[in-house]
Protein backbone atom coordinates (compact mmCIF):
# COMPACT_ATOMS: atom_id res chain seq x y z
CA UNK A 1 0.00 0.00 0.00
CA UNK A 2 1.13 3.49 -0.78
CA UNK A 3 1.38 6.10 1.93
CA UNK A 4 -0.76 9.16 1.38
CA UNK A 5 0.22 12.46 2.94
CA UNK A 6 -2.66 14.53 4.17
CA UNK A 7 -2.74 18.12 3.15
CA UNK A 8 -4.90 20.58 5.00
CA UNK A 9 -6.99 22.26 2.41
CA UNK A 10 -8.33 25.32 4.17
CA UNK A 11 -10.00 27.85 1.92
CA UNK A 12 -7.68 30.57 0.73
CA UNK A 13 -7.84 33.65 2.92
CA UNK A 14 -8.80 36.99 1.46
CA UNK A 15 -6.26 39.76 1.09
CA UNK A 16 -5.12 41.47 4.24
CA UNK A 17 -5.88 45.17 4.44
CA UNK A 18 -4.51 47.73 6.86
CA UNK A 19 -7.13 50.00 8.38
CA UNK A 20 -5.87 53.14 10.12
CA UNK A 21 -7.82 54.99 12.81
CA UNK A 22 -6.63 58.00 14.80
CA UNK A 23 -7.71 60.61 17.31
CA UNK A 24 -6.20 62.95 19.86
CA UNK A 25 -6.67 61.96 23.46
CA UNK A 26 -4.69 62.59 26.63
CA UNK A 27 -2.78 65.28 24.74
CA UNK A 28 -1.39 62.52 22.52
CA UNK A 29 -1.95 61.44 18.94
CA UNK A 30 -3.51 57.96 19.25
CA UNK A 31 -3.24 55.70 16.21
CA UNK A 32 -4.69 52.21 15.89
CA UNK A 33 -3.79 50.12 12.87
CA UNK A 34 -5.71 46.92 12.26
CA UNK A 35 -4.58 44.41 9.65
CA UNK A 36 -7.50 42.20 8.75
CA UNK A 37 -9.27 40.30 6.00
CA UNK A 38 -12.44 42.08 7.11
CA UNK A 39 -13.59 45.32 5.52
CA UNK A 40 -13.26 48.58 7.44
CA UNK A 41 -16.95 48.77 8.36
CA UNK A 42 -16.72 45.44 10.22
CA UNK A 43 -13.51 46.41 12.04
CA UNK A 44 -14.58 49.93 12.93
CA UNK A 45 -16.98 49.15 15.84
CA UNK A 46 -14.27 47.33 17.80
CA UNK A 47 -11.78 50.11 17.10
CA UNK A 48 -14.30 52.73 18.25
CA UNK A 49 -14.75 50.80 21.52
CA UNK A 50 -10.97 50.67 21.89
CA UNK A 51 -10.62 54.41 21.26
CA UNK A 52 -13.41 55.06 23.77
CA UNK A 53 -11.17 53.66 26.51
CA UNK A 54 -8.77 56.55 25.96
CA UNK A 55 -11.61 59.02 26.46
CA UNK A 56 -12.86 57.19 29.57
CA UNK A 57 -9.45 57.04 31.20
CA UNK A 58 -8.82 60.71 30.42
CA UNK A 59 -12.24 61.81 31.70
CA UNK A 60 -11.64 60.05 35.04
CA UNK A 61 -7.88 60.50 35.58
CA UNK A 62 -6.97 63.91 34.17
CA UNK A 63 -5.81 66.66 36.49
CA UNK A 64 -6.48 69.21 33.76
CA UNK A 65 -10.26 69.16 34.26
CA UNK A 66 -11.57 70.29 37.66
CA UNK A 67 -14.65 68.11 37.16
CA UNK A 68 -12.69 64.85 36.66
CA UNK A 69 -13.05 62.15 39.28
CA UNK A 70 -9.41 62.45 40.35
CA UNK A 71 -9.73 66.22 40.85
CA UNK A 72 -12.91 65.79 42.88
CA UNK A 73 -10.80 64.00 45.50
CA UNK A 74 -9.11 67.27 46.51
CA UNK A 75 -12.26 68.55 48.19
CA UNK A 76 -12.65 65.27 50.05
CA UNK A 77 -9.27 65.29 51.83
CA UNK A 78 -9.41 63.50 55.16
CA UNK A 79 -12.30 61.27 54.10
CA UNK A 80 -12.51 57.83 52.51
CA UNK A 81 -13.99 58.24 49.05
CA UNK A 82 -15.34 55.29 47.11
CA UNK A 83 -14.07 55.67 43.55
CA UNK A 84 -14.57 54.00 40.18
CA UNK A 85 -12.68 50.81 39.49
CA UNK A 86 -10.74 52.58 36.77
CA UNK A 87 -9.52 55.37 39.05
CA UNK A 88 -8.74 52.95 41.85
CA UNK A 89 -6.64 50.68 39.63
CA UNK A 90 -4.73 53.60 38.08
CA UNK A 91 -4.02 55.03 41.54
CA UNK A 92 -3.10 51.61 42.95
CA UNK A 93 -0.57 51.03 40.18
CA UNK A 94 0.90 54.52 40.63
CA UNK A 95 1.13 54.06 44.39
CA UNK A 96 2.78 50.67 43.93
CA UNK A 97 5.42 52.31 41.72
CA UNK A 98 5.90 55.04 44.35
CA UNK A 99 6.47 52.43 47.05
CA UNK A 100 8.80 50.36 44.86
CA UNK A 101 10.91 53.43 44.06
CA UNK A 102 10.72 54.83 47.60
CA UNK A 103 9.12 57.97 46.19
CA UNK A 104 11.37 58.55 43.18
CA UNK A 105 8.15 58.08 41.23
CA UNK A 106 5.53 60.09 43.11
CA UNK A 107 2.00 60.54 41.74
CA UNK A 108 1.27 63.32 44.25
CA UNK A 109 3.26 65.90 42.27
CA UNK A 110 0.25 67.45 40.53
CA UNK A 111 0.26 70.70 42.50
CA UNK A 112 4.03 71.06 42.10
CA UNK A 113 3.64 70.62 38.34
CA UNK A 114 0.95 73.31 38.32
CA UNK A 115 3.34 75.68 40.05
CA UNK A 116 5.95 74.95 37.38
CA UNK A 117 3.49 75.92 34.65
CA UNK A 118 2.21 72.49 33.62
CA UNK A 119 -1.43 73.42 34.14
CA UNK A 120 -2.95 73.99 30.69
CA UNK A 121 -5.85 71.93 29.44
CA UNK A 122 -4.83 71.01 25.88
CA UNK A 123 -8.44 70.89 24.69
CA UNK A 124 -9.56 74.28 25.99
CA UNK A 125 -6.32 76.18 26.52
CA UNK A 126 -7.54 77.07 30.03
CA UNK A 127 -5.14 77.10 32.95
CA UNK A 128 -6.24 74.79 35.75
CA UNK A 129 -5.21 75.68 39.29
CA UNK A 130 -6.14 73.50 42.23
CA UNK A 131 -5.05 75.96 44.90
CA UNK A 132 -3.23 73.17 46.72
CA UNK A 133 0.03 73.91 48.52
CA UNK A 134 2.49 71.22 47.40
CA UNK A 135 4.88 71.72 50.32
CA UNK A 136 5.75 68.47 52.05
CA UNK A 137 3.28 66.32 50.14
CA UNK A 138 4.27 62.77 49.27
CA UNK A 139 2.74 59.50 48.18
CA UNK A 140 2.52 58.55 51.84
CA UNK A 141 -0.37 61.03 52.13
CA UNK A 142 -2.55 58.70 50.04
CA UNK A 143 -4.32 55.69 51.55
CA UNK A 144 -5.87 53.06 49.31
CA UNK A 145 -8.34 50.51 50.62
CA UNK A 146 -8.96 47.76 48.09
CA UNK A 147 -11.80 46.13 50.08
CA UNK A 148 -13.91 49.29 49.86
CA UNK A 149 -12.33 50.51 46.60
CA UNK A 150 -11.68 53.82 48.29
CA UNK A 151 -9.01 56.47 48.30
CA UNK A 152 -8.26 58.76 51.22
CA UNK A 153 -6.08 61.81 50.82
CA UNK A 154 -4.70 62.60 54.26
CA UNK A 155 -4.37 66.22 53.15
CA UNK A 156 -5.32 68.18 50.04
CA UNK A 157 -3.13 67.11 47.13
CA UNK A 158 -3.32 66.63 43.38
CA UNK A 159 -2.75 63.14 42.07
CA UNK A 160 -1.01 63.21 38.70
CA UNK A 161 -1.79 59.86 37.11
CA UNK A 162 -0.72 60.87 33.61
CA UNK A 163 2.34 58.62 33.70
CA UNK A 164 0.21 55.52 34.24
CA UNK A 165 -3.09 56.53 32.62
CA UNK A 166 -1.85 56.31 29.04
CA UNK A 167 -0.50 52.82 29.62
CA UNK A 168 -3.78 51.80 31.24
CA UNK A 169 -5.73 53.14 28.25
CA UNK A 170 -3.45 51.22 25.86
CA UNK A 171 -3.96 47.99 27.83
CA UNK A 172 -7.75 48.43 27.85
CA UNK A 173 -7.84 49.27 24.14
CA UNK A 174 -5.66 46.27 23.27
CA UNK A 175 -7.96 43.99 25.27
CA UNK A 176 -10.93 45.39 23.35
CA UNK A 177 -9.24 44.53 20.05
CA UNK A 178 -8.17 41.00 20.95
CA UNK A 179 -11.37 39.37 19.79
mmCIF file of C-alpha atoms in Angstrom:
data_model
loop_
_atom_site.group_PDB
_atom_site.id
_atom_site.type_symbol
_atom_site.label_atom_id
_atom_site.label_comp_id
_atom_site.label_asym_id
_atom_site.label_seq_id
_atom_site.Cartn_x
_atom_site.Cartn_y
_atom_site.Cartn_z
ATOM 1 C CA UNK A 1 0.000 0.000 0.000
ATOM 2 C CA UNK A 2 1.133 3.493 -0.777
ATOM 3 C CA UNK A 3 1.379 6.097 1.931
ATOM 4 C CA UNK A 4 -0.756 9.156 1.383
ATOM 5 C CA UNK A 5 0.216 12.457 2.939
ATOM 6 C CA UNK A 6 -2.658 14.534 4.167
ATOM 7 C CA UNK A 7 -2.737 18.116 3.147
ATOM 8 C CA UNK A 8 -4.898 20.585 4.998
ATOM 9 C CA UNK A 9 -6.986 22.256 2.411
ATOM 10 C CA UNK A 10 -8.330 25.315 4.170
ATOM 11 C CA UNK A 11 -9.996 27.851 1.917
ATOM 12 C CA UNK A 12 -7.683 30.571 0.726
ATOM 13 C CA UNK A 13 -7.841 33.650 2.923
ATOM 14 C CA UNK A 14 -8.800 36.990 1.455
ATOM 15 C CA UNK A 15 -6.259 39.756 1.089
ATOM 16 C CA UNK A 16 -5.121 41.475 4.244
ATOM 17 C CA UNK A 17 -5.877 45.165 4.441
ATOM 18 C CA UNK A 18 -4.514 47.729 6.857
ATOM 19 C CA UNK A 19 -7.129 49.998 8.382
ATOM 20 C CA UNK A 20 -5.871 53.142 10.122
ATOM 21 C CA UNK A 21 -7.817 54.986 12.814
ATOM 22 C CA UNK A 22 -6.634 57.997 14.800
ATOM 23 C CA UNK A 23 -7.706 60.606 17.311
ATOM 24 C CA UNK A 24 -6.198 62.952 19.857
ATOM 25 C CA UNK A 25 -6.674 61.955 23.455
ATOM 26 C CA UNK A 26 -4.695 62.586 26.633
ATOM 27 C CA UNK A 27 -2.779 65.281 24.738
ATOM 28 C CA UNK A 28 -1.387 62.519 22.517
ATOM 29 C CA UNK A 29 -1.945 61.443 18.944
ATOM 30 C CA UNK A 30 -3.510 57.955 19.246
ATOM 31 C CA UNK A 31 -3.240 55.695 16.207
ATOM 32 C CA UNK A 32 -4.692 52.208 15.889
ATOM 33 C CA UNK A 33 -3.785 50.116 12.873
ATOM 34 C CA UNK A 34 -5.710 46.915 12.256
ATOM 35 C CA UNK A 35 -4.578 44.411 9.649
ATOM 36 C CA UNK A 36 -7.496 42.195 8.745
ATOM 37 C CA UNK A 37 -9.267 40.295 6.004
ATOM 38 C CA UNK A 38 -12.436 42.075 7.109
ATOM 39 C CA UNK A 39 -13.594 45.318 5.522
ATOM 40 C CA UNK A 40 -13.263 48.580 7.438
ATOM 41 C CA UNK A 41 -16.955 48.770 8.359
ATOM 42 C CA UNK A 42 -16.715 45.435 10.216
ATOM 43 C CA UNK A 43 -13.505 46.405 12.040
ATOM 44 C CA UNK A 44 -14.585 49.925 12.933
ATOM 45 C CA UNK A 45 -16.978 49.148 15.838
ATOM 46 C CA UNK A 46 -14.267 47.328 17.804
ATOM 47 C CA UNK A 47 -11.781 50.114 17.096
ATOM 48 C CA UNK A 48 -14.296 52.732 18.246
ATOM 49 C CA UNK A 49 -14.754 50.804 21.519
ATOM 50 C CA UNK A 50 -10.968 50.668 21.893
ATOM 51 C CA UNK A 51 -10.616 54.411 21.264
ATOM 52 C CA UNK A 52 -13.411 55.063 23.766
ATOM 53 C CA UNK A 53 -11.173 53.664 26.511
ATOM 54 C CA UNK A 54 -8.766 56.552 25.956
ATOM 55 C CA UNK A 55 -11.613 59.022 26.462
ATOM 56 C CA UNK A 56 -12.862 57.187 29.573
ATOM 57 C CA UNK A 57 -9.447 57.039 31.200
ATOM 58 C CA UNK A 58 -8.823 60.708 30.423
ATOM 59 C CA UNK A 59 -12.238 61.812 31.702
ATOM 60 C CA UNK A 60 -11.640 60.052 35.037
ATOM 61 C CA UNK A 61 -7.880 60.496 35.583
ATOM 62 C CA UNK A 62 -6.973 63.914 34.173
ATOM 63 C CA UNK A 63 -5.808 66.661 36.493
ATOM 64 C CA UNK A 64 -6.485 69.212 33.760
ATOM 65 C CA UNK A 65 -10.259 69.161 34.261
ATOM 66 C CA UNK A 66 -11.565 70.289 37.661
ATOM 67 C CA UNK A 67 -14.654 68.106 37.159
ATOM 68 C CA UNK A 68 -12.693 64.851 36.658
ATOM 69 C CA UNK A 69 -13.054 62.151 39.276
ATOM 70 C CA UNK A 70 -9.415 62.448 40.352
ATOM 71 C CA UNK A 71 -9.728 66.222 40.851
ATOM 72 C CA UNK A 72 -12.909 65.791 42.883
ATOM 73 C CA UNK A 73 -10.802 63.999 45.501
ATOM 74 C CA UNK A 74 -9.105 67.272 46.510
ATOM 75 C CA UNK A 75 -12.257 68.553 48.193
ATOM 76 C CA UNK A 76 -12.651 65.266 50.049
ATOM 77 C CA UNK A 77 -9.269 65.289 51.828
ATOM 78 C CA UNK A 78 -9.410 63.504 55.156
ATOM 79 C CA UNK A 79 -12.304 61.270 54.099
ATOM 80 C CA UNK A 80 -12.512 57.834 52.509
ATOM 81 C CA UNK A 81 -13.992 58.241 49.048
ATOM 82 C CA UNK A 82 -15.339 55.287 47.112
ATOM 83 C CA UNK A 83 -14.067 55.665 43.545
ATOM 84 C CA UNK A 84 -14.568 54.002 40.183
ATOM 85 C CA UNK A 85 -12.677 50.807 39.486
ATOM 86 C CA UNK A 86 -10.736 52.576 36.767
ATOM 87 C CA UNK A 87 -9.525 55.373 39.051
ATOM 88 C CA UNK A 88 -8.742 52.948 41.855
ATOM 89 C CA UNK A 89 -6.638 50.682 39.626
ATOM 90 C CA UNK A 90 -4.735 53.598 38.083
ATOM 91 C CA UNK A 91 -4.022 55.031 41.543
ATOM 92 C CA UNK A 92 -3.099 51.612 42.952
ATOM 93 C CA UNK A 93 -0.571 51.033 40.183
ATOM 94 C CA UNK A 94 0.895 54.524 40.629
ATOM 95 C CA UNK A 95 1.128 54.057 44.391
ATOM 96 C CA UNK A 96 2.781 50.666 43.928
ATOM 97 C CA UNK A 97 5.420 52.314 41.720
ATOM 98 C CA UNK A 98 5.897 55.035 44.348
ATOM 99 C CA UNK A 99 6.466 52.429 47.051
ATOM 100 C CA UNK A 100 8.798 50.362 44.858
ATOM 101 C CA UNK A 101 10.906 53.430 44.060
ATOM 102 C CA UNK A 102 10.720 54.835 47.601
ATOM 103 C CA UNK A 103 9.116 57.974 46.186
ATOM 104 C CA UNK A 104 11.373 58.550 43.175
ATOM 105 C CA UNK A 105 8.152 58.082 41.228
ATOM 106 C CA UNK A 106 5.532 60.087 43.113
ATOM 107 C CA UNK A 107 2.003 60.538 41.743
ATOM 108 C CA UNK A 108 1.266 63.319 44.251
ATOM 109 C CA UNK A 109 3.265 65.901 42.267
ATOM 110 C CA UNK A 110 0.245 67.453 40.527
ATOM 111 C CA UNK A 111 0.260 70.704 42.497
ATOM 112 C CA UNK A 112 4.026 71.056 42.098
ATOM 113 C CA UNK A 113 3.644 70.615 38.339
ATOM 114 C CA UNK A 114 0.945 73.305 38.324
ATOM 115 C CA UNK A 115 3.344 75.679 40.046
ATOM 116 C CA UNK A 116 5.951 74.949 37.375
ATOM 117 C CA UNK A 117 3.489 75.923 34.647
ATOM 118 C CA UNK A 118 2.212 72.491 33.616
ATOM 119 C CA UNK A 119 -1.425 73.418 34.137
ATOM 120 C CA UNK A 120 -2.950 73.991 30.691
ATOM 121 C CA UNK A 121 -5.854 71.928 29.438
ATOM 122 C CA UNK A 122 -4.832 71.013 25.885
ATOM 123 C CA UNK A 123 -8.445 70.886 24.690
ATOM 124 C CA UNK A 124 -9.561 74.279 25.989
ATOM 125 C CA UNK A 125 -6.320 76.184 26.519
ATOM 126 C CA UNK A 126 -7.540 77.073 30.029
ATOM 127 C CA UNK A 127 -5.141 77.096 32.952
ATOM 128 C CA UNK A 128 -6.236 74.789 35.747
ATOM 129 C CA UNK A 129 -5.212 75.684 39.294
ATOM 130 C CA UNK A 130 -6.137 73.500 42.231
ATOM 131 C CA UNK A 131 -5.053 75.958 44.897
ATOM 132 C CA UNK A 132 -3.234 73.170 46.722
ATOM 133 C CA UNK A 133 0.031 73.913 48.520
ATOM 134 C CA UNK A 134 2.485 71.224 47.395
ATOM 135 C CA UNK A 135 4.880 71.721 50.318
ATOM 136 C CA UNK A 136 5.751 68.475 52.048
ATOM 137 C CA UNK A 137 3.280 66.323 50.136
ATOM 138 C CA UNK A 138 4.273 62.772 49.270
ATOM 139 C CA UNK A 139 2.742 59.501 48.179
ATOM 140 C CA UNK A 140 2.517 58.553 51.843
ATOM 141 C CA UNK A 141 -0.369 61.031 52.129
ATOM 142 C CA UNK A 142 -2.554 58.695 50.036
ATOM 143 C CA UNK A 143 -4.316 55.693 51.555
ATOM 144 C CA UNK A 144 -5.870 53.064 49.308
ATOM 145 C CA UNK A 145 -8.341 50.515 50.621
ATOM 146 C CA UNK A 146 -8.963 47.758 48.090
ATOM 147 C CA UNK A 147 -11.801 46.126 50.076
ATOM 148 C CA UNK A 148 -13.909 49.287 49.863
ATOM 149 C CA UNK A 149 -12.335 50.511 46.596
ATOM 150 C CA UNK A 150 -11.677 53.816 48.291
ATOM 151 C CA UNK A 151 -9.014 56.474 48.300
ATOM 152 C CA UNK A 152 -8.260 58.760 51.216
ATOM 153 C CA UNK A 153 -6.075 61.809 50.824
ATOM 154 C CA UNK A 154 -4.705 62.596 54.258
ATOM 155 C CA UNK A 155 -4.373 66.221 53.146
ATOM 156 C CA UNK A 156 -5.318 68.178 50.039
ATOM 157 C CA UNK A 157 -3.126 67.108 47.130
ATOM 158 C CA UNK A 158 -3.323 66.631 43.382
ATOM 159 C CA UNK A 159 -2.753 63.144 42.070
ATOM 160 C CA UNK A 160 -1.014 63.212 38.700
ATOM 161 C CA UNK A 161 -1.791 59.857 37.106
ATOM 162 C CA UNK A 162 -0.718 60.875 33.608
ATOM 163 C CA UNK A 163 2.344 58.620 33.703
ATOM 164 C CA UNK A 164 0.213 55.517 34.236
ATOM 165 C CA UNK A 165 -3.087 56.535 32.620
ATOM 166 C CA UNK A 166 -1.852 56.310 29.042
ATOM 167 C CA UNK A 167 -0.503 52.818 29.622
ATOM 168 C CA UNK A 168 -3.780 51.799 31.236
ATOM 169 C CA UNK A 169 -5.728 53.142 28.252
ATOM 170 C CA UNK A 170 -3.454 51.219 25.860
ATOM 171 C CA UNK A 171 -3.961 47.991 27.828
ATOM 172 C CA UNK A 172 -7.754 48.429 27.854
ATOM 173 C CA UNK A 173 -7.842 49.268 24.143
ATOM 174 C CA UNK A 174 -5.660 46.270 23.275
ATOM 175 C CA UNK A 175 -7.956 43.993 25.268
ATOM 176 C CA UNK A 176 -10.928 45.395 23.349
ATOM 177 C CA UNK A 177 -9.239 44.528 20.054
ATOM 178 C CA UNK A 178 -8.166 40.999 20.950
ATOM 179 C CA UNK A 179 -11.374 39.365 19.789
#
